[in-house]
Amino acid sequence: MSKKIILSGVQPTARPHIGNYFGAMKQFVNFQTTQPDAEKFFMIVDYHALNTVQDAAQMKQFTYDLALDYLAIGLDPEHSTLFKQSDVSAHTELAWIFDTIITMPYLMRAHAFKDAEAKNKEISVGTFNYPVLMAADILLYGTTTVPVGQDQKQHVEYSRDIAQKFNSIFGETFHLPEPMIMEHVGTVPGIDGRKMSKSYNNTIPLFATREEITKAVMGIVTDSGSDIPTNVRAIHALFKSETELTALYDANKGKYKILKEALIEDIDAFIKPLRERRAELAQDPDRVAQVLKQGAVRANERAQAKLIEVKKAIGVL
Ligand code: AMP
Ligand code: TRP
């Protein structure tokens, strides 16, 4: 069997939230013990984020913060290559090559594009091309497994399609990746019951302070028609077993305040050590730069080798 290669990325667009963590980032860390022999690449996809973050100071800050977040949740740069997408120019180069073999109608079928269009948003070419750059991210490393939340499933399918199309035109070059989506946490709900999302203002930040947790939980939308506040319980399920939850919610039917207070305690108990670890790591900002530099060297080595293979396949080298 060929080696497992695991790769994923997070956009430095805002603070990560517990949906990002349970849906994706937690798995990145778990692989260190469950898949010790797999190669692992985790990215800060700053060129994807450039579609929405168009301010240099903000881009720098979000990128640094996200690197610190990755380290604070326990990502070990000796086991996993942590790098910034823009440090590896092969990604954008390969994206261009893919641009020449796929069509506009094909990209127009992407959910993200259709949603933006339905809202009459002005769509940048970068947003339209988002799945192409993502395919390049994935395919450059011979990735077998892409751990992501449910909302990224279609993007991983796009990268499979693009790999297949390239292979059929230029010969076998790319491995077809599989998405890996966790059951139950593939779509973590936000405080309004919709998907938790950086762009919906409905998040509980992963490194939230106690005050922020309290404010967010108190703001969870409850439907007074029921004994069990569904939205509160759905978020609570991330922190307690089903048996514990049933006991707690049965004993406190209709007592929304008590249930919300219990949720605040559980979230805070979970986040507190993460917050502390992050504060500790923040004492040494040079370490972040050093980790990203080392990651860029490793990633470039792999990506360049693949890009040379691609260039030969298309006849420019
Ligand atoms: P993003 O912040 O869009 O870069 O997302 C980073 C990762 O978190 C991706 O794998 C997403 O699929 C995942 N993700 C984002 N929101 C959620 C959510 N509400 N539930 C589960 N996973 C999510
Ligand atoms: N599109 C992903 C998101 O918004 C981020 C991403 C970019 C990614 N490139 C990737 C995820 C490659 C997995 C693999 O969450």
Short mmCIF file of C-alpha atoms and ligand atoms in Angstrom, two decimals:
data_model
loop_
_atom_site.label_atom_id
_atom_site.label_comp_id
_atom_site.label_asym_id
_atom_site.label_seq_id
_atom_site.Cartn_x
_atom_site.Cartn_y
_atom_site.Cartn_z
CA MET A 1 0.00 0.00 0.00
CA SER A 2 1.27 3.47 -0.79
CA LYS A 3 2.06 5.86 2.02
CA LYS A 4 -0.71 7.92 3.55
CA ILE A 5 -0.25 11.63 2.95
CA ILE A 6 -2.55 13.91 4.93
CA LEU A 7 -2.99 17.57 4.07
CA SER A 8 -5.35 20.35 5.05
CA GLY A 9 -5.54 24.10 5.43
CA VAL A 10 -7.28 26.89 7.29
CA GLN A 11 -7.78 30.44 6.05
CA PRO A 12 -6.29 33.26 8.14
CA THR A 13 -9.50 35.27 7.87
CA ALA A 14 -10.57 35.58 11.51
CA ARG A 15 -10.07 33.78 14.81
CA PRO A 16 -10.73 30.05 14.49
CA HIS A 17 -13.87 28.87 16.28
CA ILE A 18 -14.90 25.63 17.92
CA GLY A 19 -16.46 24.52 14.60
CA ASN A 20 -13.04 24.73 12.92
CA TYR A 21 -11.55 22.86 15.83
CA PHE A 22 -13.97 19.96 16.19
CA GLY A 23 -14.68 19.72 12.46
CA ALA A 24 -11.07 19.82 11.30
CA MET A 25 -8.16 21.05 13.42
CA LYS A 26 -8.57 18.55 16.25
CA GLN A 27 -8.06 15.74 13.74
CA PHE A 28 -4.81 17.35 12.53
CA VAL A 29 -3.39 16.91 16.02
CA ASN A 30 -4.85 13.44 16.57
CA PHE A 31 -3.08 12.12 13.46
CA GLN A 32 0.22 12.55 15.28
CA THR A 33 -0.75 9.57 17.42
CA THR A 34 -3.22 7.70 15.20
CA GLN A 35 -1.18 8.01 11.98
CA PRO A 36 2.44 8.30 13.11
CA ASP A 37 3.76 6.97 9.81
CA ALA A 38 1.73 9.23 7.55
CA GLU A 39 3.24 12.38 6.13
CA LYS A 40 1.31 15.42 7.30
CA PHE A 41 1.06 18.91 5.84
CA PHE A 42 -1.01 21.69 7.40
CA MET A 43 -1.28 25.08 5.82
CA ILE A 44 -2.21 28.64 6.51
CA VAL A 45 -3.86 29.42 3.19
CA ASP A 46 -3.13 33.12 2.98
CA TYR A 47 -3.64 33.41 -0.79
CA HIS A 48 -7.15 32.02 -0.39
CA ALA A 49 -7.75 34.50 2.44
CA LEU A 50 -6.60 37.35 0.21
CA ASN A 51 -10.03 37.20 -1.41
CA THR A 52 -11.45 38.64 1.80
CA VAL A 53 -8.55 40.06 3.86
CA GLN A 54 -7.19 42.97 1.85
CA ASP A 55 -5.21 44.85 4.46
CA ALA A 56 -1.52 44.08 5.00
CA ALA A 57 -1.46 44.60 8.78
CA GLN A 58 -4.52 42.43 9.22
CA MET A 59 -3.16 39.69 6.97
CA LYS A 60 0.09 39.60 8.97
CA GLN A 61 -1.75 39.48 12.28
CA PHE A 62 -4.24 36.76 11.26
CA THR A 63 -1.42 34.67 9.83
CA TYR A 64 0.73 34.94 12.93
CA ASP A 65 -2.29 34.27 15.15
CA LEU A 66 -3.30 31.18 13.21
CA ALA A 67 0.24 29.77 13.39
CA LEU A 68 0.13 30.27 17.14
CA ASP A 69 -3.32 28.63 17.27
CA TYR A 70 -2.02 25.56 15.44
CA LEU A 71 0.85 25.23 17.92
CA ALA A 72 -1.39 25.88 20.93
CA ILE A 73 -3.77 23.03 20.08
CA GLY A 74 -0.75 20.72 20.06
CA LEU A 75 0.43 20.54 16.47
CA ASP A 76 4.03 19.43 16.63
CA PRO A 77 6.14 20.90 13.80
CA GLU A 78 8.50 17.95 14.05
CA HIS A 79 5.68 15.54 13.15
CA SER A 80 3.69 17.74 10.81
CA THR A 81 4.88 20.28 8.29
CA LEU A 82 3.22 23.59 9.13
CA PHE A 83 3.59 26.21 6.43
CA LYS A 84 2.17 29.25 4.74
CA GLN A 85 0.73 28.73 1.26
CA SER A 86 2.33 31.89 -0.14
CA ASP A 87 5.78 30.59 0.82
CA VAL A 88 5.45 27.85 -1.79
CA SER A 89 5.04 29.47 -5.20
CA ALA A 90 4.39 26.11 -6.85
CA HIS A 91 0.77 26.37 -5.61
CA THR A 92 -0.10 29.41 -7.71
CA GLU A 93 1.95 28.14 -10.61
CA LEU A 94 0.12 24.84 -10.72
CA ALA A 95 -3.21 26.63 -10.31
CA TRP A 96 -2.50 28.48 -13.56
CA ILE A 97 -1.72 25.25 -15.36
CA PHE A 98 -5.03 23.80 -14.12
CA ASP A 99 -6.83 26.97 -15.24
CA THR A 100 -5.99 26.08 -18.82
CA ILE A 101 -7.67 22.66 -18.75
CA ILE A 102 -10.90 23.34 -16.87
CA THR A 103 -13.90 25.31 -18.02
CA MET A 104 -15.90 28.19 -16.66
CA PRO A 105 -19.24 26.30 -16.64
CA TYR A 106 -17.58 23.62 -14.54
CA LEU A 107 -16.43 26.17 -11.95
CA MET A 108 -19.81 27.88 -12.05
CA ARG A 109 -21.34 24.75 -10.52
CA ALA A 110 -19.41 25.27 -7.24
CA HIS A 111 -21.68 25.90 -4.21
CA ALA A 112 -19.54 28.79 -2.99
CA PHE A 113 -19.80 30.52 -6.36
CA LYS A 114 -23.54 29.89 -6.65
CA ASP A 115 -24.16 31.23 -3.13
CA ALA A 116 -22.18 34.39 -3.84
CA GLU A 117 -24.02 34.86 -7.10
CA ALA A 118 -27.42 34.30 -5.50
CA LYS A 119 -26.58 37.10 -3.05
CA ASN A 120 -25.68 39.33 -5.98
CA LYS A 121 -22.17 39.72 -4.64
CA GLU A 122 -19.42 41.08 -6.82
CA ILE A 123 -17.18 38.04 -7.27
CA SER A 124 -13.43 38.38 -7.77
CA VAL A 125 -11.68 36.09 -10.24
CA GLY A 126 -9.80 34.75 -7.21
CA THR A 127 -13.05 33.72 -5.55
CA PHE A 128 -14.26 32.12 -8.75
CA ASN A 129 -10.97 30.24 -9.03
CA TYR A 130 -10.85 29.27 -5.38
CA PRO A 131 -11.34 25.53 -6.03
CA VAL A 132 -8.49 25.52 -8.57
CA LEU A 133 -5.93 26.89 -6.12
CA MET A 134 -7.23 24.44 -3.54
CA ALA A 135 -6.78 21.58 -6.00
CA ALA A 136 -3.18 22.70 -6.52
CA ASP A 137 -2.65 22.81 -2.73
CA ILE A 138 -3.82 19.24 -2.42
CA LEU A 139 -2.41 17.61 -5.54
CA LEU A 140 1.14 18.96 -5.28
CA TYR A 141 1.86 16.72 -2.31
CA GLY A 142 0.43 13.43 -3.57
CA THR A 143 -2.21 13.81 -0.85
CA THR A 144 -4.31 10.74 -0.09
CA THR A 145 -6.47 12.17 2.73
CA VAL A 146 -7.93 15.63 3.27
CA PRO A 147 -9.45 16.12 6.75
CA VAL A 148 -12.06 18.91 6.49
CA GLY A 149 -15.53 19.96 7.59
CA GLN A 150 -18.55 19.00 5.49
CA ASP A 151 -18.58 22.40 3.74
CA GLN A 152 -15.31 21.49 1.96
CA LYS A 153 -16.49 18.19 0.50
CA GLN A 154 -17.25 19.65 -2.89
CA HIS A 155 -13.86 21.33 -3.05
CA VAL A 156 -12.11 18.01 -2.51
CA GLU A 157 -14.27 16.52 -5.27
CA TYR A 158 -13.14 19.35 -7.54
CA SER A 159 -9.54 18.43 -6.87
CA ARG A 160 -10.25 14.80 -7.76
CA ASP A 161 -11.92 15.86 -11.01
CA ILE A 162 -9.05 18.19 -11.88
CA ALA A 163 -6.48 15.46 -11.17
CA GLN A 164 -8.40 13.05 -13.39
CA LYS A 165 -8.68 15.53 -16.21
CA PHE A 166 -4.98 16.37 -16.07
CA ASN A 167 -4.05 12.69 -15.96
CA SER A 168 -6.23 11.91 -18.95
CA ILE A 169 -4.67 14.67 -21.06
CA PHE A 170 -1.02 14.50 -19.99
CA GLY A 171 -0.62 11.03 -18.49
CA GLU A 172 -0.72 9.67 -14.94
CA THR A 173 0.67 12.43 -12.72
CA PHE A 174 -1.65 13.04 -9.78
CA HIS A 175 -3.02 10.81 -7.05
CA LEU A 176 -6.77 11.19 -6.40
CA PRO A 177 -7.38 12.41 -2.82
CA GLU A 178 -10.24 11.44 -0.51
CA PRO A 179 -11.99 13.82 1.87
CA MET A 180 -12.14 12.79 5.51
CA ILE A 181 -15.17 14.22 7.28
CA MET A 182 -15.93 13.42 10.90
CA GLU A 183 -19.36 12.08 11.68
CA HIS A 184 -21.42 14.30 14.07
CA VAL A 185 -18.98 17.22 13.89
CA GLY A 186 -18.80 17.73 10.11
CA THR A 187 -21.09 20.75 10.55
CA VAL A 188 -20.90 22.28 14.00
CA PRO A 189 -23.86 24.65 14.57
CA GLY A 190 -23.36 28.25 15.61
CA ILE A 191 -25.19 30.16 18.34
CA ASP A 192 -28.02 30.95 15.92
CA GLY A 193 -28.46 27.32 14.85
CA ARG A 194 -26.97 27.86 11.39
CA LYS A 195 -23.54 26.42 10.54
CA MET A 196 -20.92 28.07 12.75
CA SER A 197 -19.03 30.34 10.39
CA LYS A 198 -16.47 33.12 10.55
CA SER A 199 -18.71 35.16 8.28
CA TYR A 200 -22.03 34.74 10.18
CA ASN A 201 -21.11 36.37 13.49
CA ASN A 202 -22.38 33.25 15.28
CA THR A 203 -19.17 31.73 16.58
CA ILE A 204 -17.61 30.68 19.84
CA PRO A 205 -13.91 31.42 19.29
CA LEU A 206 -11.60 28.52 20.08
CA PHE A 207 -9.45 30.65 22.37
CA ALA A 208 -12.32 32.70 23.78
CA THR A 209 -11.98 34.32 27.18
CA ARG A 210 -14.46 33.36 29.89
CA GLU A 211 -16.31 36.62 29.20
CA GLU A 212 -16.53 35.89 25.49
CA ILE A 213 -17.79 32.38 26.18
CA THR A 214 -20.45 33.73 28.54
CA LYS A 215 -21.58 36.34 26.05
CA ALA A 216 -21.76 33.83 23.20
CA VAL A 217 -23.63 31.18 25.21
CA MET A 218 -26.09 33.71 26.62
CA GLY A 219 -26.71 34.71 23.02
CA ILE A 220 -27.61 31.18 21.86
CA VAL A 221 -31.01 31.41 20.24
CA THR A 222 -33.55 29.32 22.16
CA ASP A 223 -36.98 28.29 21.04
CA SER A 224 -39.24 28.74 24.06
CA GLY A 225 -41.74 26.21 22.74
CA SER A 226 -39.72 23.27 23.96
CA ASP A 227 -38.43 21.84 27.25
CA ILE A 228 -35.06 21.17 25.68
CA PRO A 229 -33.20 24.09 24.10
CA THR A 230 -32.02 22.36 20.93
CA ASN A 231 -29.32 24.85 19.98
CA VAL A 232 -27.79 24.78 23.46
CA ARG A 233 -27.82 20.99 23.53
CA ALA A 234 -26.28 20.68 20.06
CA ILE A 235 -23.25 22.73 21.11
CA HIS A 236 -23.12 20.99 24.49
CA ALA A 237 -22.78 17.66 22.67
CA LEU A 238 -19.23 18.67 21.73
CA PHE A 239 -18.23 18.66 25.38
CA LYS A 240 -20.31 15.94 27.07
CA SER A 241 -21.25 12.35 26.29
CA GLU A 242 -24.79 11.55 25.18
CA THR A 243 -25.52 9.82 28.51
CA GLU A 244 -24.33 12.79 30.55
CA LEU A 245 -26.29 15.15 28.33
CA THR A 246 -29.52 13.20 28.62
CA ALA A 247 -29.24 13.15 32.41
CA LEU A 248 -28.49 16.88 32.60
CA TYR A 249 -31.19 17.99 30.16
CA ASP A 250 -33.83 15.65 31.66
CA ALA A 251 -33.14 16.95 35.15
CA ASN A 252 -33.41 20.56 34.01
CA LYS A 253 -36.35 20.62 31.59
CA GLY A 254 -37.24 24.16 30.61
CA LYS A 255 -34.49 25.64 32.82
CA TYR A 256 -32.60 27.36 30.05
CA LYS A 257 -30.52 29.53 32.34
CA ILE A 258 -29.17 26.59 34.35
CA LEU A 259 -28.41 24.67 31.17
CA LYS A 260 -26.61 27.62 29.62
CA GLU A 261 -24.58 28.09 32.79
CA ALA A 262 -23.58 24.43 32.70
CA LEU A 263 -22.52 24.85 29.08
CA ILE A 264 -20.40 27.91 29.95
CA GLU A 265 -18.62 25.87 32.63
CA ASP A 266 -17.95 22.99 30.24
CA ILE A 267 -16.67 25.18 27.42
CA ASP A 268 -14.47 27.18 29.76
CA ALA A 269 -13.01 24.04 31.36
CA PHE A 270 -12.14 22.81 27.89
CA ILE A 271 -10.72 26.09 26.54
CA LYS A 272 -8.82 27.24 29.65
CA PRO A 273 -5.75 25.00 29.16
CA LEU A 274 -5.67 25.89 25.44
CA ARG A 275 -5.78 29.58 26.28
CA GLU A 276 -2.99 29.17 28.78
CA ARG A 277 -0.83 27.24 26.38
CA ARG A 278 -1.38 29.88 23.72
CA ALA A 279 -0.41 32.69 26.12
CA GLU A 280 2.76 30.80 26.97
CA LEU A 281 3.68 30.31 23.31
CA ALA A 282 2.98 33.98 22.58
CA GLN A 283 5.94 34.84 24.82
CA ASP A 284 8.24 33.66 22.05
CA PRO A 285 7.07 35.19 18.75
CA ASP A 286 10.32 34.25 17.02
CA ARG A 287 9.43 30.61 17.35
CA VAL A 288 6.42 31.06 15.06
CA ALA A 289 8.61 32.59 12.37
CA GLN A 290 11.11 29.80 12.78
CA VAL A 291 8.46 27.04 12.52
CA LEU A 292 6.99 28.57 9.37
CA LYS A 293 10.42 28.96 7.83
CA GLN A 294 11.29 25.35 8.45
CA GLY A 295 7.86 24.29 7.14
CA ALA A 296 8.36 26.32 3.96
CA VAL A 297 11.68 24.60 3.27
CA ARG A 298 10.16 21.14 3.64
CA ALA A 299 7.02 21.95 1.65
CA ASN A 300 8.99 23.60 -1.16
CA GLU A 301 11.16 20.56 -1.54
CA ARG A 302 8.13 18.33 -2.10
CA ALA A 303 6.13 20.77 -4.17
CA GLN A 304 9.00 21.68 -6.49
CA ALA A 305 9.69 18.02 -7.27
CA LYS A 306 6.06 17.55 -8.29
CA LEU A 307 6.00 20.76 -10.28
CA ILE A 308 9.02 19.62 -12.31
CA GLU A 309 7.16 16.40 -13.09
CA VAL A 310 4.16 18.47 -14.20
CA LYS A 311 6.27 20.80 -16.33
CA LYS A 312 7.79 17.83 -18.10
CA ALA A 313 4.34 16.32 -18.64
CA ILE A 314 3.01 19.48 -20.30
CA GLY A 315 6.19 20.05 -22.31
CA VAL A 316 7.55 23.31 -20.92
CA LEU A 317 10.60 21.61 -19.47
P1 AMP B 1 -11.99 27.93 7.20
O1 AMP B 1 -12.07 28.74 8.42
O2 AMP B 1 -13.08 28.21 6.24
O3 AMP B 1 -10.64 27.96 6.57
O4 AMP B 1 -12.22 26.42 7.66
C1 AMP B 1 -11.22 25.62 8.23
C2 AMP B 1 -11.74 24.20 8.43
O5 AMP B 1 -12.81 24.19 9.38
C3 AMP B 1 -12.31 23.56 7.15
O6 AMP B 1 -11.93 22.20 7.11
C4 AMP B 1 -13.80 23.70 7.33
O7 AMP B 1 -14.53 22.72 6.64
C5 AMP B 1 -13.93 23.52 8.82
N1 AMP B 1 -15.16 24.15 9.34
C6 AMP B 1 -15.52 25.45 9.20
N2 AMP B 1 -16.71 25.68 9.81
C7 AMP B 1 -17.10 24.48 10.34
C8 AMP B 1 -18.24 24.06 11.10
N3 AMP B 1 -19.21 24.91 11.44
N4 AMP B 1 -18.32 22.75 11.47
C9 AMP B 1 -17.33 21.88 11.12
N5 AMP B 1 -16.23 22.22 10.42
C10 AMP B 1 -16.11 23.50 10.03
N1 TRP B 2 -11.04 25.91 1.49
C1 TRP B 2 -10.62 25.53 2.80
C2 TRP B 2 -11.54 26.23 3.82
O1 TRP B 2 -12.05 27.27 3.60
C3 TRP B 2 -9.19 25.89 3.07
C4 TRP B 2 -8.23 25.17 2.19
C5 TRP B 2 -7.46 25.71 1.20
C6 TRP B 2 -7.94 23.79 2.22
N2 TRP B 2 -6.69 24.77 0.63
C7 TRP B 2 -6.94 23.57 1.20
C8 TRP B 2 -8.41 22.70 2.97
C9 TRP B 2 -6.44 22.30 0.96
C10 TRP B 2 -7.90 21.44 2.71
C11 TRP B 2 -6.91 21.23 1.72
O2 TRP B 2 -11.69 25.73 4.87
#
